[in-house]
Amino acid sequence: MHHPMLKITLAFAGGIWLNNLLPLPIGLWMVCFLGTGLCFILMKRSRPCWLIAMLITSGACLHAMHTRPVHPADVRHLDLGEGWYVTVEGVLTETPRQKTSRINGQETHSNLATLHLTQLAHATDLIPATGQIRVRTSGMLPASFYKGIPVRITGVLTPPARPIAGGLFDYRTYLEQQGIHHILYADSTNAWTIQMTEQDLPKRPWTDQFRIWAMNVLSHGLPEMDEATQLRGAMVLGLKSWLNEDMIEPFRWSGSMHLFAISGLHVAMVTGLLLAGMQWVIRSRWHAGTWTLVAMWCYVAITGWQTSAIRAGIMTSVMLSGWILKKPYTLLNSLFTAAWFVLIWQPTQLFQIGFQLSFGVVLGLATTSEPIRQFLSKRLESDPWILKERLSAPQRCRNWCARKLAAALSVSMAAWIGSLPIIWQQFHLVTPVGLAGNILMVPLAGATITCAMGSLACATWAPWLTELFNHSGWFWMECMMRMGQWMSSLPLSHFHVSPLPASVLWYYYAFLVLIAMGCQKHIWRRRAVYGCGALTLLLVLTHIELSWRKQEISLLPIEDGDAIWMNQAGELHDSLIDGGSGRTVLRTLIPFLESRGVNRLNDLWISHGDADHIGGYEDLVHRYPPQRIVSFKDGYRSPYYKSLLATAETNGWKMELIGEGISIGQMKILHPPIGSGFRRADDTNLVGLVQWGDCQILFAGDLSRDGVIALSNRHPNLHADILVINRPKEDISPNYYWMDSLGPHLILVTGIAPDRRDRWIGQLKKHPFQSNPIIWDTGTRKMIRLEFAKGVVRVIPTEGEPVVIHPAAAAPGRERTRDYGLLGSTISNL
Amino acid sequence: MLVLDLGWIKVFYYQDREESELVSRILHLKNLTDTCRTWIEAPLRLIFPDVCQVCMDAAASAGEGYVCERCVGSLRRIQSPFCRRCGLPFDGEISSGFECPNCHGVRFFFESAKSSVVANTLMLDLLHRFKYQGCLWLEPLFERLFLEMLSNDHMRQNWDCVLPVPLHSVRQRERGYNQSALLAEKVASGLDLPFYGKVLKRIAPTPSQTMLNRSERAENVANAFCVTGDKAVTSKCVLLIDDVLTTGATTNACAKVLLKAGVRVVSVRTLARGLGI
């Protein structure tokens, strides 16, 4: 067996995946495991098969033990409904991490901590509880709270929120995979108290102490704790909580974000420096290697046991052990050894993005870097048949450069190939600039890490050298930041993509694993390799083709206002109707557009000028400058609207000012007529009709009483299969009458705040509509997606079952049983 | 006293009982250690699989230096006819001892030089890995090749000690080991001769010989060596071990200082014979 750990790990991971797919009780998996073990012992002839079965069941068993609550007082048994106001007692299992974010130009601080519960008090009940919960607190916690401290916290305990739209980060699943099913929201740091006297408090963990000391050393002699210094701390010590979105954005878009995860690069550099130092001090290979291993694992502990660091630590341990024991190792086998150990430690890691990325990258390196290097070397180096002795000095120099360039490019390309589908799937991002960019960024990161190591090594005996190293490290980090900004600003440096089907990932990595196993060298196995490759390619091409032709409308769940994304066939008429307020643009709209693979905004429609509809335009146009702004010709008095017009004029964006009767793309404008002279903005809300096959979708937005009367008078026979409206207004009864006249089969209500949802939707549902429509709101259903294919419209909510609207079948419903004659005057009399 | 070398441990047993009982006890102990070794090595084989590191296909154990028999077979052993002074192999049939054209007019201070295999592409690759990439798992293979050659050597009975060609201290620090010393130690152990690793010393950090011609090589290593422990080797017949012999410039420079220090005869044996220059 060339890579025995590959088969073992694949079987074990298969078991974990099986338990995730088929969550059987722990006892049953135990029985299966013991049964297969017994068969393994008794049936000597078929032992290899039983061994595989044993590995699968052991994986499933271990995963079940990690994910299912066993203890009767486990907090996961609690059904909290919408949430309980509780006081919890427990021990901090990690030092709280501070997070800083910037909203509307203001910095806000929050803390995240994990607590192991011992007791829970709800109302007057004291409930014994065990298990882990996540605690989120607004404000900055004092440094007296650290790992191992028993605390009491008061707040609202609730299950974590689900993503409001498909494709966005699923925080609940992320936490559940770590065995955390509840999150406690504490209003302020005053809700925290330490449950122990000062004398009895446990000591601060040595890793924390080291990190504090190291950060002080790394900033020694520097004038201020600026971004470059914080980034150095994050890169060398794994202090990710110091990073905010603004800092990491250029690195993310230039494909060099991996440098901030403690991974193979860090561990290899640290180990290399340590080993070189040890070999100078200690001659014995055994002792030098062993002490290096100990120091390397200390580094992994200091950086917070990140999965990628553990993976790199195990792989480095295998390599160093091979060096000590005089045994050869293979990258692939050591990779799967590391995977196996990580999965035994935490089976849920299989579903974590960090684990997948880390292993994907090394798998790419193990399989493709050498063929790429050989391919590039052949093309870059001079004629290989010329004897070295015959080459002139410039030719030798050129060959040396070519070899180094080929090696660097091959590693960068292999890592990119290994991580491409995961980054595509999880971050909806492709970064071609990273291919070449990492050739520059990795040496700069190497220089930064080396300077940091030098700084830490000299701190106690040569502070002047520490200062020198810090200034040098700061310079390299500054270079990295500028390089990242420059690379991310290059055209086509990065682009967003819509997520791939999960099967693509399976085929892609099966393809890489088969290549890694050397299957391409055998005639029969080669077919499997080619099959996987062809299937991957076919699925990707099909996905791109379908995405191109897809017609969909997404109604985003925004508390007030609107944000409707219209994806039409091709990219020319993709448009966004409004965007919501500032908070929702940053938290919901932009992540959603990125997850849909939107790279440019063709049309930005302004339905009307209210702040809850266009209040967040600044953040939106900063990230997505529109090609064209579509709005009502008469304009609005809103300051946001005027400011947006000024911005558009400054940037030279095209303005399309429209009114009733004009069609843009699939949208036909029905209201308001130009020069209508309405005084309220809601009366001049743009109303448009989209015709998908026989199905009519009417976007009425915030249209209020006078607007409804005007629209009814001009379009008395208007019909809509699907009606999209914003939250109902105070004077709702005339609107209901008008809505009834449209004969809708589905009414979708957007922009309802949770506290008003029951009242408004309740009233709407009570109204005796003739067409008996389904009424959904984005507050309950979260994002609602309308897809048009094969003549029908599928309406897919994020929460709940989808429905299909058949316009042809719905046709009889259009025959009105009630007389709506003189609709406009009737409404005006209501 | 009986000494039984079990690889991991050496058993010293004083013969004060019946011989049969002694043998059975020792065998029992050997079985026990073998079982322990199997149990420890089995999981290690999962992490460090027994696969040939050349073809990455066939099985090859640690004892074989992780190179399979088929790949070892593709190494060209040096058999007669070869030059009696520098060991350069020749094709064809030459029954009597002869000197190659390279050796005419050249003064060698060593008695003779011989190599185990020709430094073909595979051997050069293995040596490169051994010297520069820390692939010390190749030691058993090289030891086997060396001892195969030395088992038929007519000088075998004459040697008194084994010496390696030294590395400069700076380079040895960089590399962590001297490949010639590792090989010489194994040879000394195999031939049951004393190993003197520190008698010969490299005092000049000479540049790599790979880009130099015959005369430049000789000039490069002239005055690069000295002898530090004269008494240990005075009037002795010395076996000098190196990894590759190409022009013989390095080993000749070593032999020269050894003879000057009072050594009676210097024989040079290397693992591979370069045919390049």
PDB file of C-alpha atoms in Angstrom, chain B residues 118-272:
ATOM      1  CA  VAL B 118      28.603   3.437 -11.711  1.00  0.00           C
ATOM      2  CA  ALA B 119      27.217   6.888 -10.930  1.00  0.00           C
ATOM      3  CA  ASN B 120      24.367   6.686 -13.439  1.00  0.00           C
ATOM      4  CA  THR B 121      21.269   8.908 -13.290  1.00  0.00           C
ATOM      5  CA  LEU B 122      19.552   6.784 -10.650  1.00  0.00           C
ATOM      6  CA  MET B 123      22.633   6.563  -8.448  1.00  0.00           C
ATOM      7  CA  LEU B 124      23.296  10.275  -8.751  1.00  0.00           C
ATOM      8  CA  ASP B 125      19.691  10.946  -7.783  1.00  0.00           C
ATOM      9  CA  LEU B 126      19.982   8.658  -4.749  1.00  0.00           C
ATOM     10  CA  LEU B 127      23.267  10.272  -3.738  1.00  0.00           C
ATOM     11  CA  HIS B 128      21.771  13.726  -4.178  1.00  0.00           C
ATOM     12  CA  ARG B 129      18.896  12.810  -1.907  1.00  0.00           C
ATOM     13  CA  PHE B 130      21.300  11.278   0.615  1.00  0.00           C
ATOM     14  CA  LYS B 131      23.655  14.247   0.662  1.00  0.00           C
ATOM     15  CA  TYR B 132      21.389  17.228   0.288  1.00  0.00           C
ATOM     16  CA  GLN B 133      17.857  16.170   1.215  1.00  0.00           C
ATOM     17  CA  GLY B 134      18.579  14.275   4.418  1.00  0.00           C
ATOM     18  CA  CYS B 135      17.288  10.964   3.063  1.00  0.00           C
ATOM     19  CA  LEU B 136      19.262   8.887   5.537  1.00  0.00           C
ATOM     20  CA  TRP B 137      16.950   5.933   5.110  1.00  0.00           C
ATOM     21  CA  LEU B 138      19.169   5.064   2.117  1.00  0.00           C
ATOM     22  CA  GLU B 139      21.976   4.043   4.500  1.00  0.00           C
ATOM     23  CA  PRO B 140      21.132   0.303   4.573  1.00  0.00           C
ATOM     24  CA  LEU B 141      21.179   0.176   0.768  1.00  0.00           C
ATOM     25  CA  PHE B 142      24.520   1.943   0.521  1.00  0.00           C
ATOM     26  CA  GLU B 143      25.937  -0.201   3.296  1.00  0.00           C
ATOM     27  CA  ARG B 144      24.841  -3.306   1.431  1.00  0.00           C
ATOM     28  CA  LEU B 145      26.404  -2.086  -1.837  1.00  0.00           C
ATOM     29  CA  PHE B 146      29.645  -1.225  -0.048  1.00  0.00           C
ATOM     30  CA  LEU B 147      29.908  -4.518   1.794  1.00  0.00           C
ATOM     31  CA  GLU B 148      29.087  -6.499  -1.370  1.00  0.00           C
ATOM     32  CA  MET B 149      32.091  -4.873  -3.046  1.00  0.00           C
ATOM     33  CA  LEU B 150      34.405  -5.209  -0.054  1.00  0.00           C
ATOM     34  CA  SER B 151      33.568  -8.876   0.544  1.00  0.00           C
ATOM     35  CA  ASN B 152      35.678  -9.817  -2.487  1.00  0.00           C
ATOM     36  CA  ASP B 153      38.378  -7.202  -1.986  1.00  0.00           C
ATOM     37  CA  HIS B 154      41.892  -8.652  -1.906  1.00  0.00           C
ATOM     38  CA  MET B 155      43.071  -5.825   0.369  1.00  0.00           C
ATOM     39  CA  ARG B 156      40.457  -6.629   3.018  1.00  0.00           C
ATOM     40  CA  GLN B 157      42.835  -8.401   5.366  1.00  0.00           C
ATOM     41  CA  ASN B 158      45.381  -5.555   5.276  1.00  0.00           C
ATOM     42  CA  TRP B 159      43.295  -2.609   6.479  1.00  0.00           C
ATOM     43  CA  ASP B 160      43.766  -1.480  10.046  1.00  0.00           C
ATOM     44  CA  CYS B 161      41.189   1.280  10.282  1.00  0.00           C
ATOM     45  CA  VAL B 162      38.503   3.186   8.358  1.00  0.00           C
ATOM     46  CA  LEU B 163      38.532   6.940   7.710  1.00  0.00           C
ATOM     47  CA  PRO B 164      35.947   9.109   5.964  1.00  0.00           C
ATOM     48  CA  VAL B 165      36.684  12.020   3.639  1.00  0.00           C
ATOM     49  CA  PRO B 166      35.820  14.937   5.915  1.00  0.00           C
ATOM     50  CA  LEU B 167      33.470  17.872   5.331  1.00  0.00           C
ATOM     51  CA  HIS B 168      34.333  21.386   6.356  1.00  0.00           C
ATOM     52  CA  SER B 169      32.864  22.152   9.793  1.00  0.00           C
ATOM     53  CA  VAL B 170      30.637  24.942   8.444  1.00  0.00           C
ATOM     54  CA  ARG B 171      29.166  22.740   5.761  1.00  0.00           C
ATOM     55  CA  GLN B 172      28.708  19.893   8.220  1.00  0.00           C
ATOM     56  CA  ARG B 173      26.787  22.252  10.516  1.00  0.00           C
ATOM     57  CA  GLU B 174      24.619  23.301   7.626  1.00  0.00           C
ATOM     58  CA  ARG B 175      23.934  19.748   6.500  1.00  0.00           C
ATOM     59  CA  GLY B 176      23.823  18.214   9.946  1.00  0.00           C
ATOM     60  CA  TYR B 177      25.975  15.234   8.986  1.00  0.00           C
ATOM     61  CA  ASN B 178      28.861  14.056   6.825  1.00  0.00           C
ATOM     62  CA  GLN B 179      27.592  11.475   4.364  1.00  0.00           C
ATOM     63  CA  SER B 180      31.049   9.892   3.968  1.00  0.00           C
ATOM     64  CA  ALA B 181      31.369   9.526   7.727  1.00  0.00           C
ATOM     65  CA  LEU B 182      27.980   7.809   7.931  1.00  0.00           C
ATOM     66  CA  LEU B 183      29.023   5.366   5.217  1.00  0.00           C
ATOM     67  CA  ALA B 184      32.485   4.834   6.715  1.00  0.00           C
ATOM     68  CA  GLU B 185      30.990   4.060  10.107  1.00  0.00           C
ATOM     69  CA  LYS B 186      28.785   1.382   8.590  1.00  0.00           C
ATOM     70  CA  VAL B 187      31.722  -0.075   6.646  1.00  0.00           C
ATOM     71  CA  ALA B 188      33.892  -0.105   9.759  1.00  0.00           C
ATOM     72  CA  SER B 189      31.155  -1.883  11.653  1.00  0.00           C
ATOM     73  CA  GLY B 190      30.689  -4.365   8.812  1.00  0.00           C
ATOM     74  CA  LEU B 191      34.405  -5.119   8.544  1.00  0.00           C
ATOM     75  CA  ASP B 192      34.881  -5.015  12.307  1.00  0.00           C
ATOM     76  CA  LEU B 193      37.567  -2.349  12.035  1.00  0.00           C
ATOM     77  CA  PRO B 194      38.088   0.766  14.154  1.00  0.00           C
ATOM     78  CA  PHE B 195      36.533   3.949  12.789  1.00  0.00           C
ATOM     79  CA  TYR B 196      38.473   7.207  13.134  1.00  0.00           C
ATOM     80  CA  GLY B 197      36.121  10.005  12.179  1.00  0.00           C
ATOM     81  CA  LYS B 198      38.180  12.937  13.419  1.00  0.00           C
ATOM     82  CA  VAL B 199      41.703  12.066  12.279  1.00  0.00           C
ATOM     83  CA  LEU B 200      41.353  13.732   8.941  1.00  0.00           C
ATOM     84  CA  LYS B 201      40.125  17.323   8.927  1.00  0.00           C
ATOM     85  CA  ARG B 202      39.081  19.703   6.186  1.00  0.00           C
ATOM     86  CA  ILE B 203      40.588  23.081   6.906  1.00  0.00           C
ATOM     87  CA  ALA B 204      39.557  25.033   3.820  1.00  0.00           C
ATOM     88  CA  PRO B 205      35.930  25.566   2.805  1.00  0.00           C
ATOM     89  CA  THR B 206      36.443  24.673  -0.867  1.00  0.00           C
ATOM     90  CA  PRO B 207      33.680  25.427  -3.380  1.00  0.00           C
ATOM     91  CA  SER B 208      31.680  22.622  -4.986  1.00  0.00           C
ATOM     92  CA  GLN B 209      33.638  20.556  -7.555  1.00  0.00           C
ATOM     93  CA  THR B 210      30.685  19.920  -9.833  1.00  0.00           C
ATOM     94  CA  MET B 211      31.470  22.748 -12.243  1.00  0.00           C
ATOM     95  CA  LEU B 212      35.251  22.247 -12.358  1.00  0.00           C
ATOM     96  CA  ASN B 213      37.439  20.289 -14.783  1.00  0.00           C
ATOM     97  CA  ARG B 214      40.149  17.782 -13.858  1.00  0.00           C
ATOM     98  CA  SER B 215      42.994  20.231 -13.224  1.00  0.00           C
ATOM     99  CA  GLU B 216      40.774  22.786 -11.513  1.00  0.00           C
ATOM    100  CA  ARG B 217      39.495  20.092  -9.165  1.00  0.00           C
ATOM    101  CA  ALA B 218      43.008  19.104  -8.151  1.00  0.00           C
ATOM    102  CA  GLU B 219      43.905  22.734  -7.562  1.00  0.00           C
ATOM    103  CA  ASN B 220      40.675  23.320  -5.648  1.00  0.00           C
ATOM    104  CA  VAL B 221      41.327  20.676  -2.976  1.00  0.00           C
ATOM    105  CA  ALA B 222      45.100  21.014  -2.704  1.00  0.00           C
ATOM    106  CA  ASN B 223      45.971  22.000   0.893  1.00  0.00           C
ATOM    107  CA  ALA B 224      42.337  21.597   1.962  1.00  0.00           C
ATOM    108  CA  PHE B 225      43.029  18.746   4.428  1.00  0.00           C
ATOM    109  CA  CYS B 226      45.176  18.048   7.450  1.00  0.00           C
ATOM    110  CA  VAL B 227      45.666  15.193   9.910  1.00  0.00           C
ATOM    111  CA  THR B 228      44.917  15.895  13.572  1.00  0.00           C
ATOM    112  CA  GLY B 229      45.461  12.577  15.376  1.00  0.00           C
ATOM    113  CA  ASP B 230      48.740  11.369  13.859  1.00  0.00           C
ATOM    114  CA  LYS B 231      49.428   8.623  16.381  1.00  0.00           C
ATOM    115  CA  ALA B 232      46.223   6.754  15.698  1.00  0.00           C
ATOM    116  CA  VAL B 233      47.092   6.116  12.066  1.00  0.00           C
ATOM    117  CA  THR B 234      50.881   6.039  12.036  1.00  0.00           C
ATOM    118  CA  SER B 235      52.253   2.998  10.156  1.00  0.00           C
ATOM    119  CA  LYS B 236      48.771   1.741   9.488  1.00  0.00           C
ATOM    120  CA  CYS B 237      47.000   0.598   6.373  1.00  0.00           C
ATOM    121  CA  VAL B 238      44.013   2.925   6.024  1.00  0.00           C
ATOM    122  CA  LEU B 239      40.729   2.453   4.193  1.00  0.00           C
ATOM    123  CA  LEU B 240      39.473   5.871   3.025  1.00  0.00           C
ATOM    124  CA  ILE B 241      35.740   6.069   2.303  1.00  0.00           C
ATOM    125  CA  ASP B 242      33.907   8.592   0.146  1.00  0.00           C
ATOM    126  CA  ASP B 243      30.546   8.719  -1.629  1.00  0.00           C
ATOM    127  CA  VAL B 244      31.622   9.437  -5.234  1.00  0.00           C
ATOM    128  CA  LEU B 245      34.924   9.331  -7.024  1.00  0.00           C
ATOM    129  CA  THR B 246      35.127  11.294 -10.253  1.00  0.00           C
ATOM    130  CA  THR B 247      38.716  12.392 -10.916  1.00  0.00           C
ATOM    131  CA  GLY B 248      40.090  11.268  -7.571  1.00  0.00           C
ATOM    132  CA  ALA B 249      41.298  14.779  -6.730  1.00  0.00           C
ATOM    133  CA  THR B 250      39.693  14.899  -3.267  1.00  0.00           C
ATOM    134  CA  THR B 251      40.727  11.416  -2.162  1.00  0.00           C
ATOM    135  CA  ASN B 252      44.219  11.998  -3.574  1.00  0.00           C
ATOM    136  CA  ALA B 253      44.592  15.162  -1.508  1.00  0.00           C
ATOM    137  CA  CYS B 254      43.483  13.221   1.573  1.00  0.00           C
ATOM    138  CA  ALA B 255      45.876  10.351   0.812  1.00  0.00           C
ATOM    139  CA  LYS B 256      48.726  12.803   0.406  1.00  0.00           C
ATOM    140  CA  VAL B 257      48.336  14.274   3.906  1.00  0.00           C
ATOM    141  CA  LEU B 258      47.762  10.829   5.385  1.00  0.00           C
ATOM    142  CA  LEU B 259      50.994   9.483   3.906  1.00  0.00           C
ATOM    143  CA  LYS B 260      52.755  12.571   5.139  1.00  0.00           C
ATOM    144  CA  ALA B 261      51.409  11.869   8.637  1.00  0.00           C
ATOM    145  CA  GLY B 262      53.002   8.393   8.591  1.00  0.00           C
ATOM    146  CA  VAL B 263      50.276   6.191   7.194  1.00  0.00           C
ATOM    147  CA  ARG B 264      51.703   3.146   5.450  1.00  0.00           C
ATOM    148  CA  VAL B 265      49.098   2.540   2.753  1.00  0.00           C
ATOM    149  CA  VAL B 266      45.878   4.314   1.782  1.00  0.00           C
ATOM    150  CA  SER B 267      43.162   2.437  -0.101  1.00  0.00           C
ATOM    151  CA  VAL B 268      40.230   4.378  -1.448  1.00  0.00           C
ATOM    152  CA  ARG B 269      36.786   2.818  -1.734  1.00  0.00           C
ATOM    153  CA  THR B 270      33.756   4.784  -2.845  1.00  0.00           C
ATOM    154  CA  LEU B 271      30.136   4.014  -3.375  1.00  0.00           C
ATOM    155  CA  ALA B 272      29.876   5.334  -6.919  1.00  0.00           C
TER     156      ALA B 272
END
